[in-house]
Coordinates of C-alpha atoms and ligand atoms in Angstrom, one line a residue:
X2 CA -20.8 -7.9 -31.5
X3 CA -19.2 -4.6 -31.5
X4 CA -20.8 -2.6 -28.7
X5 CA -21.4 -5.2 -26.2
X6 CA -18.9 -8.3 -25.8
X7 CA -20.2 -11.1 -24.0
X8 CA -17.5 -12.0 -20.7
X9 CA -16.0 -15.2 -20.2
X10 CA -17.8 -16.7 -17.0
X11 CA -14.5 -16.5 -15.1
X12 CA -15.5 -13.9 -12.8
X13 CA -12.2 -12.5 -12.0
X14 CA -11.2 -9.5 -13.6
X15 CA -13.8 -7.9 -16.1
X16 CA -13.5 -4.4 -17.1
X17 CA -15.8 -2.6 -18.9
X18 CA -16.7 -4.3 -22.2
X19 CA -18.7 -1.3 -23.1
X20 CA -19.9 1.6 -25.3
X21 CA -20.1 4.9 -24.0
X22 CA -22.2 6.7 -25.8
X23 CA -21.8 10.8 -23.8
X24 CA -25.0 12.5 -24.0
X25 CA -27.4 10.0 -25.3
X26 CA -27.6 7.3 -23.2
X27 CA -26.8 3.5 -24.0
X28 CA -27.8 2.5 -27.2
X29 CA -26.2 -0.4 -28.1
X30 CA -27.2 -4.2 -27.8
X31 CA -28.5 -5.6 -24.2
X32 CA -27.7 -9.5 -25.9
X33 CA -24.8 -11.2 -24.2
X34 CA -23.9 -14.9 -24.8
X35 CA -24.7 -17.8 -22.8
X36 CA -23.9 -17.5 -19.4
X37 CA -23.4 -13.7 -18.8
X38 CA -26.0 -11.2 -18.5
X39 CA -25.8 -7.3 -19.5
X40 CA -25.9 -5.1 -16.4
X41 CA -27.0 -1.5 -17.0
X42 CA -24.4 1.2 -14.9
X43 CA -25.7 4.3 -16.2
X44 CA -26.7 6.0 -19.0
X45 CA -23.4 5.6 -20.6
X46 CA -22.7 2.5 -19.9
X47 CA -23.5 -1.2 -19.8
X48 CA -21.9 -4.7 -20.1
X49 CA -22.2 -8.0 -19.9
X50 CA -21.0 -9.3 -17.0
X51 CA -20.9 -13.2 -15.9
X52 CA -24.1 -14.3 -15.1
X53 CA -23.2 -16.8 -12.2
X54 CA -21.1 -14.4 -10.4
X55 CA -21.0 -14.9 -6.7
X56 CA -19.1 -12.9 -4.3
X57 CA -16.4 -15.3 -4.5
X58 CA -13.6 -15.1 -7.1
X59 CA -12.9 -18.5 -8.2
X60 CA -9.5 -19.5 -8.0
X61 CA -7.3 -16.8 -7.1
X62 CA -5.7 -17.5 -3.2
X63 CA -7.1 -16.4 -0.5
X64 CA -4.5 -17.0 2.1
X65 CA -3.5 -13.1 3.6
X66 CA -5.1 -12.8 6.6
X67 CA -2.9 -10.4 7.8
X68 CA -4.1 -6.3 7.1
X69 CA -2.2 -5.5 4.1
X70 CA 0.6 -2.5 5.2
X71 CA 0.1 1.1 4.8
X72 CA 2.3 3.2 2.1
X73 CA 4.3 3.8 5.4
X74 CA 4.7 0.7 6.3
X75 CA 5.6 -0.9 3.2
X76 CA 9.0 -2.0 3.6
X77 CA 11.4 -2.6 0.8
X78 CA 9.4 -1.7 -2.1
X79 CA 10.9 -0.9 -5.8
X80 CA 9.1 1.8 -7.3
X81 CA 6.9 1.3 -10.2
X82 CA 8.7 2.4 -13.8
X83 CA 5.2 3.2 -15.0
X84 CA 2.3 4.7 -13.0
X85 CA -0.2 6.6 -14.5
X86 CA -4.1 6.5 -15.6
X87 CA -6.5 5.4 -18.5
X88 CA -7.1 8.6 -20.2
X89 CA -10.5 7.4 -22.4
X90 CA -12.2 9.4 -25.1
X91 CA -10.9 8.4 -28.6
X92 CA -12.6 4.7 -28.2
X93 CA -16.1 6.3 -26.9
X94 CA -19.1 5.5 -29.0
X95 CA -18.0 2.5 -30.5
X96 CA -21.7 1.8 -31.8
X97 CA -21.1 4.9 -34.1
X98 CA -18.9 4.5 -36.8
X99 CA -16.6 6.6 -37.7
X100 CA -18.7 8.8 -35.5
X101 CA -18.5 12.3 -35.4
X102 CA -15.4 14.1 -32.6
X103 CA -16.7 15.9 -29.8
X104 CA -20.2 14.0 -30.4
X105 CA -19.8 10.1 -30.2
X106 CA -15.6 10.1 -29.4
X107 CA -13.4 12.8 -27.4
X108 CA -9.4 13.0 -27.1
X109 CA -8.2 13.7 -24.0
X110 CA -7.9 16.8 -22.7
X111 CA -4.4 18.2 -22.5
X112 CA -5.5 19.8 -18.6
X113 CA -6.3 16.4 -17.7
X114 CA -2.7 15.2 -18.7
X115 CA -0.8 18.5 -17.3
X116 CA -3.1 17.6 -13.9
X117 CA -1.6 14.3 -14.0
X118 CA 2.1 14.9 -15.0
X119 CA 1.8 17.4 -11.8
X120 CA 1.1 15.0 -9.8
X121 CA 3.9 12.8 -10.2
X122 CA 2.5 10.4 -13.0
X123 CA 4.0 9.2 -15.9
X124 CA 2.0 7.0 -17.5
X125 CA -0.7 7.2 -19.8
X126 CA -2.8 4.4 -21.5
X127 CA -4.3 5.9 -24.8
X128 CA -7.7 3.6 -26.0
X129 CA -8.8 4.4 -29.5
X130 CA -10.6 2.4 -32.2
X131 CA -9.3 0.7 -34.8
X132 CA -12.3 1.3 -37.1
X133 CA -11.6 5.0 -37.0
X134 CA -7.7 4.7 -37.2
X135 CA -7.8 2.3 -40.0
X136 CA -11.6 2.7 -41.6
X137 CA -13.0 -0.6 -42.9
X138 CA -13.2 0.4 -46.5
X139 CA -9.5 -1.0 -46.7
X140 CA -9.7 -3.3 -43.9
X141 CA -6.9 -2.9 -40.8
X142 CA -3.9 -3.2 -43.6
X143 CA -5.6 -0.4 -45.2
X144 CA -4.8 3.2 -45.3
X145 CA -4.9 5.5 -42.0
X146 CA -7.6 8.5 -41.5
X147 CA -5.1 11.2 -41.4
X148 CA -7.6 13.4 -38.9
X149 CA -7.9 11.0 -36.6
X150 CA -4.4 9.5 -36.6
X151 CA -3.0 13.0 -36.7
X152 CA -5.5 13.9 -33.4
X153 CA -4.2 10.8 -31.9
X154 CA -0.7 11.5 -32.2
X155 CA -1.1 15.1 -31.2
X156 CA -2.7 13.2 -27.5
X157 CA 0.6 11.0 -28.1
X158 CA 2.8 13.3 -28.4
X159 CA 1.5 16.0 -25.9
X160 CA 1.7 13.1 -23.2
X161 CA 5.8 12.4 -24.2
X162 CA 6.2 15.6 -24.4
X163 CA 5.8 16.0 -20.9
X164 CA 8.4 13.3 -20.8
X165 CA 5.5 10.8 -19.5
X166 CA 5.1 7.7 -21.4
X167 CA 2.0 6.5 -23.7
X168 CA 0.3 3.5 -24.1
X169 CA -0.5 3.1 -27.8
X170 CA -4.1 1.0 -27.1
X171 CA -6.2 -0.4 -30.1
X172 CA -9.1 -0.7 -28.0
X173 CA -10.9 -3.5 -30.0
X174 CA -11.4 -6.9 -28.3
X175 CA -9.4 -8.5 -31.1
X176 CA -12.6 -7.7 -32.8
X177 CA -12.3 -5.4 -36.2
X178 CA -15.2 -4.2 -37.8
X179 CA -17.6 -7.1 -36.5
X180 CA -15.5 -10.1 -36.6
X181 CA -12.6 -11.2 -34.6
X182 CA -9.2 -10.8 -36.0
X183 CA -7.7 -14.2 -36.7
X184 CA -5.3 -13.2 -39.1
X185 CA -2.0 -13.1 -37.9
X186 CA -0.5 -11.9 -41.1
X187 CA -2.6 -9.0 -41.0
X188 CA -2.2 -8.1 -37.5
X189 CA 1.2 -7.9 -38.3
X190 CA 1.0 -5.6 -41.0
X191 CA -1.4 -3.1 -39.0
X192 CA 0.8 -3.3 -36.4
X193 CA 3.8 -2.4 -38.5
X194 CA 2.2 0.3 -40.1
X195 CA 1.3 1.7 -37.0
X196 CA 3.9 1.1 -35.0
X197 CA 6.1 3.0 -37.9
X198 CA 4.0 6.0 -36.8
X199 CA 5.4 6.0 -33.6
X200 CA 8.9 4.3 -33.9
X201 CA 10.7 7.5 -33.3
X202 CA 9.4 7.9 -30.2
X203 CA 11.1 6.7 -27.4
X204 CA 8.4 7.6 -24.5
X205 CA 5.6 5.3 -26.8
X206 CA 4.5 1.7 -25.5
X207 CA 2.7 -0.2 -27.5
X208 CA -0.1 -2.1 -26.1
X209 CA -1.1 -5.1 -28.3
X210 CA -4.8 -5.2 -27.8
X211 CA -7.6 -4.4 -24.9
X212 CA -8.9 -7.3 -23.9
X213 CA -9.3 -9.8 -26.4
X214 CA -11.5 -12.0 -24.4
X215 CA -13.6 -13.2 -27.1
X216 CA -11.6 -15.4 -28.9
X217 CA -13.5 -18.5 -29.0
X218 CA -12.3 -20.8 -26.0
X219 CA -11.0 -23.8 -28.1
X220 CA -8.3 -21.5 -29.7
X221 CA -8.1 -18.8 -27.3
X222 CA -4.8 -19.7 -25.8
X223 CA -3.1 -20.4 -29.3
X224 CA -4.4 -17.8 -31.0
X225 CA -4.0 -15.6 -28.9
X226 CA -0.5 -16.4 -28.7
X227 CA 0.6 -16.6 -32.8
X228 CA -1.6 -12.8 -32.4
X229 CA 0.4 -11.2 -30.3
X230 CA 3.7 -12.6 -31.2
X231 CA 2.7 -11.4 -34.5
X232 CA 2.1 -8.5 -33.3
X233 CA 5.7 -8.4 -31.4
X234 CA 6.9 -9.0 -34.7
X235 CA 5.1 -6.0 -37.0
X236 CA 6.3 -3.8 -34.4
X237 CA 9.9 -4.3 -34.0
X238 CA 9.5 -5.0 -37.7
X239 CA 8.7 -1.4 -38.0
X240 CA 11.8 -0.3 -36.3
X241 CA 10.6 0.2 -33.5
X242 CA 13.2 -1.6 -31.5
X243 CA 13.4 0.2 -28.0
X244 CA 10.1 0.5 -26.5
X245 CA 7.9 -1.6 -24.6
X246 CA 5.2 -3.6 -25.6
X247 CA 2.4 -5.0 -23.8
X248 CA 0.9 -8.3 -24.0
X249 CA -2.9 -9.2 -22.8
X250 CA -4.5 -12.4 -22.4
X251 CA -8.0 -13.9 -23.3
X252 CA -9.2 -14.1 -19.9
X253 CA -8.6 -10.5 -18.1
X254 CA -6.6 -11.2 -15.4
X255 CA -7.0 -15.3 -15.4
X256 CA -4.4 -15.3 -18.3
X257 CA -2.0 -15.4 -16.3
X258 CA -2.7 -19.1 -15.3
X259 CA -1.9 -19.8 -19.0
X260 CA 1.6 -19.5 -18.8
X261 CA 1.7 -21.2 -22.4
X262 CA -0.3 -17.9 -23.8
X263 CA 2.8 -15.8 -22.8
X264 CA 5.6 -18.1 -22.1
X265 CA 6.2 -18.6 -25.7
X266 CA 6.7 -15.5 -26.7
X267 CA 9.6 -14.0 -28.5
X268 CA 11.0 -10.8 -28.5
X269 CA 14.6 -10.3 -29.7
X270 CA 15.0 -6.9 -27.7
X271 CA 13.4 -8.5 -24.6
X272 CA 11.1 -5.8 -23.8
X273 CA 7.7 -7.3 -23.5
X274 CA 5.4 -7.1 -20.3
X275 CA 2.1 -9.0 -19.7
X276 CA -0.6 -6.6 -19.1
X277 CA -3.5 -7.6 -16.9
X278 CA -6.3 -5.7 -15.2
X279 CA -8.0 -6.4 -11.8
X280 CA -11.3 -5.0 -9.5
X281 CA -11.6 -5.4 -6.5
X282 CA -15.6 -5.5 -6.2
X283 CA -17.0 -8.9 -5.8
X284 CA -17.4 -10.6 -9.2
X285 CA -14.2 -8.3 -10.2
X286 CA -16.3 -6.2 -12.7
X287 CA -15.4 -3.3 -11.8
X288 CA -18.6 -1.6 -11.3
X289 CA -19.3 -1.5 -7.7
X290 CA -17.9 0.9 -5.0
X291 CA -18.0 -1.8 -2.2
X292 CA -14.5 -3.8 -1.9
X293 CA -15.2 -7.9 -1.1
X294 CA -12.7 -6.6 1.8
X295 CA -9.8 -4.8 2.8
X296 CA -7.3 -7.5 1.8
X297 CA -9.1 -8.4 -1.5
X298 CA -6.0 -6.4 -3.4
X299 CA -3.2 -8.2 -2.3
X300 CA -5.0 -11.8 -2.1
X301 CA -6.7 -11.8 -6.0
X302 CA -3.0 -10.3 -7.2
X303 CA -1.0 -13.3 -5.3
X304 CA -0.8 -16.1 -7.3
X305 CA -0.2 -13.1 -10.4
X306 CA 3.0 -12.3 -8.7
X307 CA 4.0 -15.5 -7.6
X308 CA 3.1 -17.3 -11.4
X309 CA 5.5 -14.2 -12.6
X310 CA 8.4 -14.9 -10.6
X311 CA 8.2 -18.2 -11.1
X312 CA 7.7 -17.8 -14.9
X313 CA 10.7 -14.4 -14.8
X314 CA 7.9 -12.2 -16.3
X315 CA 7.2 -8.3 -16.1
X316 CA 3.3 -8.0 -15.1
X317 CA 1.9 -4.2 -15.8
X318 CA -1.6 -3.9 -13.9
X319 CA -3.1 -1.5 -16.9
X320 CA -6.5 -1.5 -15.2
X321 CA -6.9 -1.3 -11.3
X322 CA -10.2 0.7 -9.7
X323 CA -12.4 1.0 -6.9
X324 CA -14.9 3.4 -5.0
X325 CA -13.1 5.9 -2.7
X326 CA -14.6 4.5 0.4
X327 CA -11.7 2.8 3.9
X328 CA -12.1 -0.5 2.8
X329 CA -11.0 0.1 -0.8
X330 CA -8.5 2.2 0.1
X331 CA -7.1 0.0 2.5
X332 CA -7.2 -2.9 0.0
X333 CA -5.6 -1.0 -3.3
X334 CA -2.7 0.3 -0.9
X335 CA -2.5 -3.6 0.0
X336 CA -2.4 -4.2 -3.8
X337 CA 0.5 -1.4 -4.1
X338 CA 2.3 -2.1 -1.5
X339 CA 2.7 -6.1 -2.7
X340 CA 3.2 -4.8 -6.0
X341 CA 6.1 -3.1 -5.0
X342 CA 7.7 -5.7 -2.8
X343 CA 7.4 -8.4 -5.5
X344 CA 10.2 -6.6 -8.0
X345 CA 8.0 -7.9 -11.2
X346 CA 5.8 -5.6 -11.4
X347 CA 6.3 -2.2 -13.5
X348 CA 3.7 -0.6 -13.8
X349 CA 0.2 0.3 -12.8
X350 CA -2.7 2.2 -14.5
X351 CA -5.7 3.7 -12.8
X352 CA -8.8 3.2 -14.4
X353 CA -10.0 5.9 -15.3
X354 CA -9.7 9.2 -16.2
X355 CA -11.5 11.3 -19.3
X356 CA -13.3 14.2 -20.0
X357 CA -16.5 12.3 -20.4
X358 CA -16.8 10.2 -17.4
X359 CA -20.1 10.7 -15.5
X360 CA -19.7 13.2 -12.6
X361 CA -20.7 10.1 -10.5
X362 CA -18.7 7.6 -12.0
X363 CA -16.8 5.4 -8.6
X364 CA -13.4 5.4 -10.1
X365 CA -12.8 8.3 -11.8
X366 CA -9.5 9.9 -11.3
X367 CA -10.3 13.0 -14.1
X368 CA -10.0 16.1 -12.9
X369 CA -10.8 18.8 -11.1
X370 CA -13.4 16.8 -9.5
X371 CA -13.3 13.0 -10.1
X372 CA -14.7 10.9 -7.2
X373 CA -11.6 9.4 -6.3
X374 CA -9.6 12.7 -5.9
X375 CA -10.0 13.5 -2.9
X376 CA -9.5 10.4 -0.5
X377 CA -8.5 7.7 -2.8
X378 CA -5.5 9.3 -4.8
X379 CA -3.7 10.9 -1.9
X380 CA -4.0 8.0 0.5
X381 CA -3.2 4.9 -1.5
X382 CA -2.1 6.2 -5.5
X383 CA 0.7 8.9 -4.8
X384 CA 2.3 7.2 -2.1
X385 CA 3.7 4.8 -4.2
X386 CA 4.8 7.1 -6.7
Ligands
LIG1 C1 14.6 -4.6 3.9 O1 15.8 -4.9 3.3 C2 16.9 -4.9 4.2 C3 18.1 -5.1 3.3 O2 18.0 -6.2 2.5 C4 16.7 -6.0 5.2 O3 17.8 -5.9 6.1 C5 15.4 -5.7 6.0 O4 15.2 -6.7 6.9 C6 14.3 -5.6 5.0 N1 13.1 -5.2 5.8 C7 11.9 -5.8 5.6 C8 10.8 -5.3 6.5 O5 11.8 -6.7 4.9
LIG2 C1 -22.6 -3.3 -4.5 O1 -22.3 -4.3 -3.6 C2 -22.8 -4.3 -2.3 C3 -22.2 -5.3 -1.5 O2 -22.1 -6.5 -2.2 C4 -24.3 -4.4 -2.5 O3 -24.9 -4.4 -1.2 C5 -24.9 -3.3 -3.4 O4 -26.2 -3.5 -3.6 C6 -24.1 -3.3 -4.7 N1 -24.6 -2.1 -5.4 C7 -24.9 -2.2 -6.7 C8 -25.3 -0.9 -7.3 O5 -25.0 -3.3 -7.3
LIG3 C1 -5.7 -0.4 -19.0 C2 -7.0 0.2 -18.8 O1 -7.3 0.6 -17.7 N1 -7.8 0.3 -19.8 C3 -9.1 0.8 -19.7 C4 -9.0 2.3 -20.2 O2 -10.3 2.8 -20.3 C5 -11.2 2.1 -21.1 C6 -12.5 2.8 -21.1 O3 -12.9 3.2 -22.2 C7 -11.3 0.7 -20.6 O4 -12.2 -0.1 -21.3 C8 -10.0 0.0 -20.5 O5 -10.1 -1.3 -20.1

């Protein structure tokens, strides 16, 4: 259950539940559960991906039927406090365990940062995998690797160096070595000791956990709840007291509609945002380059925004992609643009960037020659810088 995780049949906001194996081609399972099927992208990757999708998407709103403004036209906007890309590598290969660097799993390149940081960015989200951080010989309390911690942190630190911020990302599922993670007392304790790592650093963000949308539907919402509040509390328990942490739900972006998931949470320094990710393709995968339309941005974020100022929440979008084509572009400058105007939004994250995404891959942002460079970037990312 490792290298291909079955997606809940919401078919809102999926993002690659996936292994990328560089170089040699998927090799990982092609089983997803009931009600999703795995969809082959190419020969890095493949996931399992709602089987009923339609090229409807459930029950966000559709009610914008007006053409969402321009970077020009957006009036009144508040800058985001984090805007920046997915920089993927140290999570690749997750069917290969601890795997071998350079071979199954990469750290991002520091040209790919620089690239970034020039452009006006300052935010990057930082996947790796637990198995390799904490090796399952002593479990996720257990000791660190030092290589890969120490190659992690070098990324980390290279990134606030800059003066650009880092998303600390256990890129896991909520699933450790094969099973979920249920324990809360443990999650604490990794998260303490890891968080400890990083406490020092002002510039870090700690981002719970990607996606944990397997947890098992009659204690998703609970669960994860007591998980990430326990994570709340191994972090600031670490001393880390002034940075930002990141909370995701079990359902992609449809956790937001369980307010109880997120309400509850407690954090005595008051620094937590929701994190949730969103495509703009039509069963909100992520892996087609057509947009459903032009407004599609702006109508599957609406009832987001609304449920977060109606709730007094901070939303972070820490996954939003689609092809570089007019429609797309006209629909993720919708999505900015409202982002902006709403005031509860903080932060956004491109997905992705990497020095091992396919030279063909729709949303790739890694330079020098990403597809989304040279239309997409310039005409709906950096005017909202
Ligand atoms: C922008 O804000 C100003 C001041 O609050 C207000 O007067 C103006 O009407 C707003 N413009 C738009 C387009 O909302
Ligand atoms: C992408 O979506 C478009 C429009 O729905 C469809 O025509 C096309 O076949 C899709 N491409 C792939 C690779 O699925
Ligand atoms: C927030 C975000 O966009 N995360 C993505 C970063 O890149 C990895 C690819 O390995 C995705 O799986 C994440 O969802």
């Amino acid at each position: 259950m490792k290298t291909l995780l079955a997606l809940a049949t919401l078919a809102i906001a999926v993002s690659p539940a996936v292994a990328q194996n560089p170089g040699q081609g998927w090799t990982g399972g092609t089983t997803c559960a009931a009600g999703s099927t795995c969809v082959y992208s190419n020969p890095y990757y493949s996931q399992c991906l709602p089987g009923t999708a339609t090229t409807t998407t459930s029950s966000i709103a559709t009610t914008t039927s007006t053409a969402p403004p321009t970077s020009s036209s957006c009036a009144n906007r508040t800058k985001f406090k984090f805007f920046g890309v997915n920089e993927s590598g140290a999570e690749f290969g997750n069917t290969v365990i601890p795997g071998t660097l350079g071979k199954d799993y990469i750290f991002p390149a520091p040209s790919s940062i620089d690239y970034f940081v020039g452009q006006g960015f300052n935010f990057f989200r930082v996947p790796f995998l637990m198995e390799r951080m904490v090796p399952p010989a002593g479990g996720i309390t257990g000791p660190f690797d030092s290589t890969y911690l120490s190659n992690y942190m070098e990324t980390i630190n290279y990134i606030t160096g800059k003066g650009a911020y880092a998303a600390i990302d256990p890129h896991n599922y909520m699933i450790y070595n094969g099973a979920d993670i249920s324990s809360t007392s443990e999650f604490q304790t990794f998260w303490t000791n890891l968080a400890g790592q990083f406490k020092s650093n002002p510039n870090v963000i700690f981002d719970v956990m990607n996606e944990p949308n397997t947890i098992p539907a009659s204690t998703a919402f609970a669960l994860a709840s007591y998980l990430n509040q326990a994570a709340v509390n191994g972090i600031r328990a670490s001393g880390a007291t002034s940075q930002l942490i990141l909370v995701e739900g079990t359902s992609w972006t449809g956790a937001w509609r369980n307010s109880a998931v997120f309400g509850a949470i407690q954090d005595p320094y008051n620094n937590v945002a929701i994190e949730m990710h969103q495509y703009l393709d039509s069963d909100g995968s992520g892996t087609n380059a057509t947009c459903v339309s032009s407004t599609i941005g702006v109508e599957r974020l609406a009832d987001a925004t609304t449920w977060l100022q109606a709730n007094n929440l901070k939303g972070f979008l820490g996954e939003i992609g689609a092809g570089s084509n007019a429609d797309c572009i006209t629909a993720v400058n919708g999505a900015m643009c409202a982002m902006q105007q709403s005031g509860v939004w903080i932060g956004a994250s491109w997905w992705a960037a990497g020095p091992w995404w396919p030279a063909d891959y729709f949303t790739s942002i890694e330079p020098p020659s990403g597809l989304i460079i040279p239309e997409m970037l310039p005409q709906a990312l950096l005017p909202y810088l």
